[in-house]
Coordinates of C-alpha atoms in Angstrom, one line a residue:
X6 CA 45.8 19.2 -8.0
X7 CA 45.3 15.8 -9.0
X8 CA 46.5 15.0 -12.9
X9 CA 44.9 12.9 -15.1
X10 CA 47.1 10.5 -17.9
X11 CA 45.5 11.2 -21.5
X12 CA 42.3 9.8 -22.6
X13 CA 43.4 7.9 -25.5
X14 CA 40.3 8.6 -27.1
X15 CA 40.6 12.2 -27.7
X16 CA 38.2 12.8 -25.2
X17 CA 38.6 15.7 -22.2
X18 CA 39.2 13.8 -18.6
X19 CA 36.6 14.3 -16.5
X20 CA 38.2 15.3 -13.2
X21 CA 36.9 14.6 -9.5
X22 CA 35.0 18.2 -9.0
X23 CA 33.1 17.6 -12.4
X24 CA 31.7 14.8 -11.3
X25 CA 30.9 15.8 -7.6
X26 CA 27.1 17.4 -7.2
X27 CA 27.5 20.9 -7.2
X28 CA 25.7 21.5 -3.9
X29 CA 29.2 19.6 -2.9
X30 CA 31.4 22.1 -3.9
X31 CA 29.5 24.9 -2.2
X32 CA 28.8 23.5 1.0
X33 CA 32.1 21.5 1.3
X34 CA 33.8 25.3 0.5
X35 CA 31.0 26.8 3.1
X36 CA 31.3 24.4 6.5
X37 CA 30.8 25.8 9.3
X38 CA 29.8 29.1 8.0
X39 CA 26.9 28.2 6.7
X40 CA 25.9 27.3 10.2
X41 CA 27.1 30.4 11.7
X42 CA 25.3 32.5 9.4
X43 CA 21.4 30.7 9.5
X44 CA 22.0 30.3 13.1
X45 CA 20.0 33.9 13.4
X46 CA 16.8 32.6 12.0
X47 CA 13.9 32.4 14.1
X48 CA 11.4 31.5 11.7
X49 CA 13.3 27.9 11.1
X50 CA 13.4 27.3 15.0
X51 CA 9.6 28.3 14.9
X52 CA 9.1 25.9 12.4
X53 CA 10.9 23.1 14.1
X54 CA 9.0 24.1 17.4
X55 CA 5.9 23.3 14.8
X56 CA 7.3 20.1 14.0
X57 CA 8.7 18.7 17.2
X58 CA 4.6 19.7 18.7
X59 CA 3.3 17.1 16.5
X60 CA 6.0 14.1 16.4
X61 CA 4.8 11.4 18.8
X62 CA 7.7 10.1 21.1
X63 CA 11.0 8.5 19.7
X64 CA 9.7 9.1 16.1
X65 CA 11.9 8.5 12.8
X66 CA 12.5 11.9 10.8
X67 CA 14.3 11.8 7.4
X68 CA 16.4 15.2 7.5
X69 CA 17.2 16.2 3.9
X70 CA 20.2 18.7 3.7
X71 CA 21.0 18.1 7.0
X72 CA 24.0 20.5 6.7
X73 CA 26.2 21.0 10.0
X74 CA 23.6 19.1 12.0
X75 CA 22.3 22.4 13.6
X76 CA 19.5 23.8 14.5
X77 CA 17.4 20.6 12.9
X78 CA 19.0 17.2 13.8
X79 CA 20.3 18.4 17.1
X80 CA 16.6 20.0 18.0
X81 CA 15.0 16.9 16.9
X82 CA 17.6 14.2 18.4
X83 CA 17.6 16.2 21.7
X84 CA 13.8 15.7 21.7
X85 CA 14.4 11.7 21.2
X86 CA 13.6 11.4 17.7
X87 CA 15.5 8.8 15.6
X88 CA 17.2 11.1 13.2
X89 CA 18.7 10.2 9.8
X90 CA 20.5 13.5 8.2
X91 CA 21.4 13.0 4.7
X92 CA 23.9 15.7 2.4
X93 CA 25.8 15.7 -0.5
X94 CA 29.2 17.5 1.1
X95 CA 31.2 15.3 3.1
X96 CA 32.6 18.3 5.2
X97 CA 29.2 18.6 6.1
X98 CA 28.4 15.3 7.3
X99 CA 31.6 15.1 9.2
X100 CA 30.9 18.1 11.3
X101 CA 27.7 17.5 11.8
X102 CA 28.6 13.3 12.5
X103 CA 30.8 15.2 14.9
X104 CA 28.4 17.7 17.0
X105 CA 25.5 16.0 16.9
X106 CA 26.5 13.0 17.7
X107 CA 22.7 11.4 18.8
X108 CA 21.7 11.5 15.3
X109 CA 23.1 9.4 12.4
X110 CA 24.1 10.8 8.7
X111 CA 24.8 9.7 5.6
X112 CA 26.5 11.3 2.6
X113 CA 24.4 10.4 -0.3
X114 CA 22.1 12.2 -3.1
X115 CA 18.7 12.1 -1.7
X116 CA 17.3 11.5 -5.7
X117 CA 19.3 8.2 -5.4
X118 CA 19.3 7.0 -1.8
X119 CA 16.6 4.2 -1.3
X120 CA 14.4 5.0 0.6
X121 CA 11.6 2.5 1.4
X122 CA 7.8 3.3 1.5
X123 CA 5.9 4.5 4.7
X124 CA 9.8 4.2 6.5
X125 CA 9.8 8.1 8.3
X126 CA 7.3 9.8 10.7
X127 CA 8.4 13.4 9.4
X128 CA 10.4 14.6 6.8
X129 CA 12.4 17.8 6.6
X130 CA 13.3 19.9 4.1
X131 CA 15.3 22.9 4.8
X132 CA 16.6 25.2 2.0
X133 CA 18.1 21.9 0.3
X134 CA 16.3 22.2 -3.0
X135 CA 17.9 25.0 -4.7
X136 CA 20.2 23.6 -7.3
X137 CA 18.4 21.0 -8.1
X138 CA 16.2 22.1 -11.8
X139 CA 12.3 22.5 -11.3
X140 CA 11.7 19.2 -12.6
X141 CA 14.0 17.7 -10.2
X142 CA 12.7 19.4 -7.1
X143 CA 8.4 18.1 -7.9
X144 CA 10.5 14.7 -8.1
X145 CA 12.8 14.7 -5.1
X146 CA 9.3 16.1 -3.0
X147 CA 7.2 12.9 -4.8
X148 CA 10.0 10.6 -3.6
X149 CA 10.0 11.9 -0.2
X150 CA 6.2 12.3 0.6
X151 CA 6.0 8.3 -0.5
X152 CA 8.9 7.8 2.0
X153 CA 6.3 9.4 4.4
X154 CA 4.3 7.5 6.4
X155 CA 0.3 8.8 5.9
X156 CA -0.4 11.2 8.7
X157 CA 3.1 11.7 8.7
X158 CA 4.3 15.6 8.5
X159 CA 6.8 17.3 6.2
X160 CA 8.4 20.9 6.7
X161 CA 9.2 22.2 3.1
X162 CA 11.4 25.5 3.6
X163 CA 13.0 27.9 0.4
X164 CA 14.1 31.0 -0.5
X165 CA 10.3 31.7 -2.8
X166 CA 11.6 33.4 -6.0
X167 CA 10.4 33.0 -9.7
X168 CA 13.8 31.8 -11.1
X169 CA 15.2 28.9 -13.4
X170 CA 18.9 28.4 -13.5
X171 CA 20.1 31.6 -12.5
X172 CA 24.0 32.4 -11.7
X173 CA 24.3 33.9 -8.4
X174 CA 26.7 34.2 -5.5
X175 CA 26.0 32.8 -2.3
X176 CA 28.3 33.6 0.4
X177 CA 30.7 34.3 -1.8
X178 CA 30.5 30.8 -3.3
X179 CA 29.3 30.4 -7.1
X180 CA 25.7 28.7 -7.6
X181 CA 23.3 28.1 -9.5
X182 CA 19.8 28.4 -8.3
X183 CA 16.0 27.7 -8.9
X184 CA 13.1 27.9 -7.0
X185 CA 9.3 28.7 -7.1
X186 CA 6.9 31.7 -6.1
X187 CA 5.0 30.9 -2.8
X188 CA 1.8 29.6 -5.0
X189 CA 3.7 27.3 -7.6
X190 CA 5.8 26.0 -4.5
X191 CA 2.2 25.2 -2.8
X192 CA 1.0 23.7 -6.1
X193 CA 4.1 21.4 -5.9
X194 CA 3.3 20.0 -2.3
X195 CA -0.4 19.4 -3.2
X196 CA 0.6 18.0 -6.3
X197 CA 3.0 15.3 -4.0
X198 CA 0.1 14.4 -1.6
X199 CA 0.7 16.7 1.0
X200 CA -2.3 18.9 2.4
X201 CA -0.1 22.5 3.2
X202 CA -1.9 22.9 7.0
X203 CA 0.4 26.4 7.5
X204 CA 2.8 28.7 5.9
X205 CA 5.0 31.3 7.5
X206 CA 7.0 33.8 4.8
X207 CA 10.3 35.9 6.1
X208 CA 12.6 38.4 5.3
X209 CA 15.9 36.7 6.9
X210 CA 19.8 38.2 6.9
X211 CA 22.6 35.9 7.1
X212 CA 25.3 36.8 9.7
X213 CA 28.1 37.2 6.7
X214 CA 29.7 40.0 4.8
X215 CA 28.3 39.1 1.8
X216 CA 24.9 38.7 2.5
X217 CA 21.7 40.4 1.4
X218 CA 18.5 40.1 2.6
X219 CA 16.8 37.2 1.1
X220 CA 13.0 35.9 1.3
X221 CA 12.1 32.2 2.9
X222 CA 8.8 30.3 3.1
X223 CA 8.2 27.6 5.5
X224 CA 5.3 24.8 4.0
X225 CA 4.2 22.7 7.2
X226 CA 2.5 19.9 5.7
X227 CA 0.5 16.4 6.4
X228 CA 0.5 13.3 4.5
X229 CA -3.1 12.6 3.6
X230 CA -3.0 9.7 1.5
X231 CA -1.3 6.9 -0.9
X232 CA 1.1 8.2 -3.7
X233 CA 1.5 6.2 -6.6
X234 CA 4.6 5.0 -6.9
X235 CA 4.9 6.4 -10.9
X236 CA 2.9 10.2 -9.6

């Protein structure tokens, strides 16, 4: 463990894990677990069938929480879609920089990546929301449906529970989650600019010992029009 000299101020040293995103920690602990465990899920390979139906060729798609690379950017760089996957764990990026090696990824906070106006045909949003605080999630979907072009599509995907800052254990990895019920979550997108044009709602099992059954809502949704940069 690395030690830190005294702070002559008094103060406690903050060490590398504080400062690290906390989805880090958790998906940098999970690797290629994680992956093994959704790979069972045929509602997020319907939803990418969804997607991939309504992408015109060789289009630009932003993947947020782009995790190991698989099912999304592999599905959507075998198709010939210019993929940029962005995450917060660096083990993630590097195994997914790794096997899917058509796509391109970043490691980067989506809040604080720039992203320019209009720049992707489709957005994606699998599951990657869940530590982030209510507040922060409208945001981050605001920022991301101005990213979009108009027309453009974006696949919102979450486990649909009524909780704020609850401690849980996922996959045997501390975390702390929130999310929205299915009609808050839909509030949310409409509230971004996004018309919700389907919805599909699961019961899905991960493939690991210390999973339960959870819920998960897919949000297939258009951008219709101009957000204002300060909505």
């Amino acid at each position: 463990m690395r030690r830190h000299p005294p702070d002559p101020t008094g103060r406690t040293p903050v060490t590398d894990e504080q400062q690290r995103p906390p989805a880090a920690v958790v998906f940098d602990a999970l690797g290629a677990e994680y992956e093994k465990a959704f790979a069972g899920s045929e509602a997020h390979r319907r939803s990418l069938a969804w997607l991939l139906g309504r992408l015109a060729p060789g289009s630009r798609v932003l993947d947020v929480g782009s995790g190991t690379g698989r099912p999304t950017a592999e599905a959507l760089a075998e198709a010939g879609h210019e993929v940029l996957g962005v995450d917060v764990s660096p083990v993630m990026v590097e195994l997914a920089a790794r096997q899917v090696p058509a796509a391109s990824f970043r490691c980067a906070d989506v809040r604080e990546l720039p992203l320019d106006e209009a720049s992707f045909d489709a957005v994606c949003v699998y599951f990657s929301l869940l530590q982030l605080d209510r507040r922060e999630q409208a945001e981050t979907v605001r920022r991301l449906v101005r990213a979009l072009a108009p027309g453009g599509h974006l696949v919102l995907a979450t486990v649909p529970l009524d909780v704020e800052g609850v401690d849980a254990v996922f996959m045997g990895q501390p975390v702390r989650v929130t999310s929205f019920a299915v009609p808050d979550l839909v509030a949310v997108a409409e509230e971004a600019g996004l018309d919700v044009l389907e919805r599909e709602e699961a019961l899905f099992t991960p493939a690991h010992p210390e999973a339960v059954p959870e819920p998960h809502v897919f949000l297939h949704c258009r951008r219709l029009r101009a957000v204002a940069a300060g909505s």
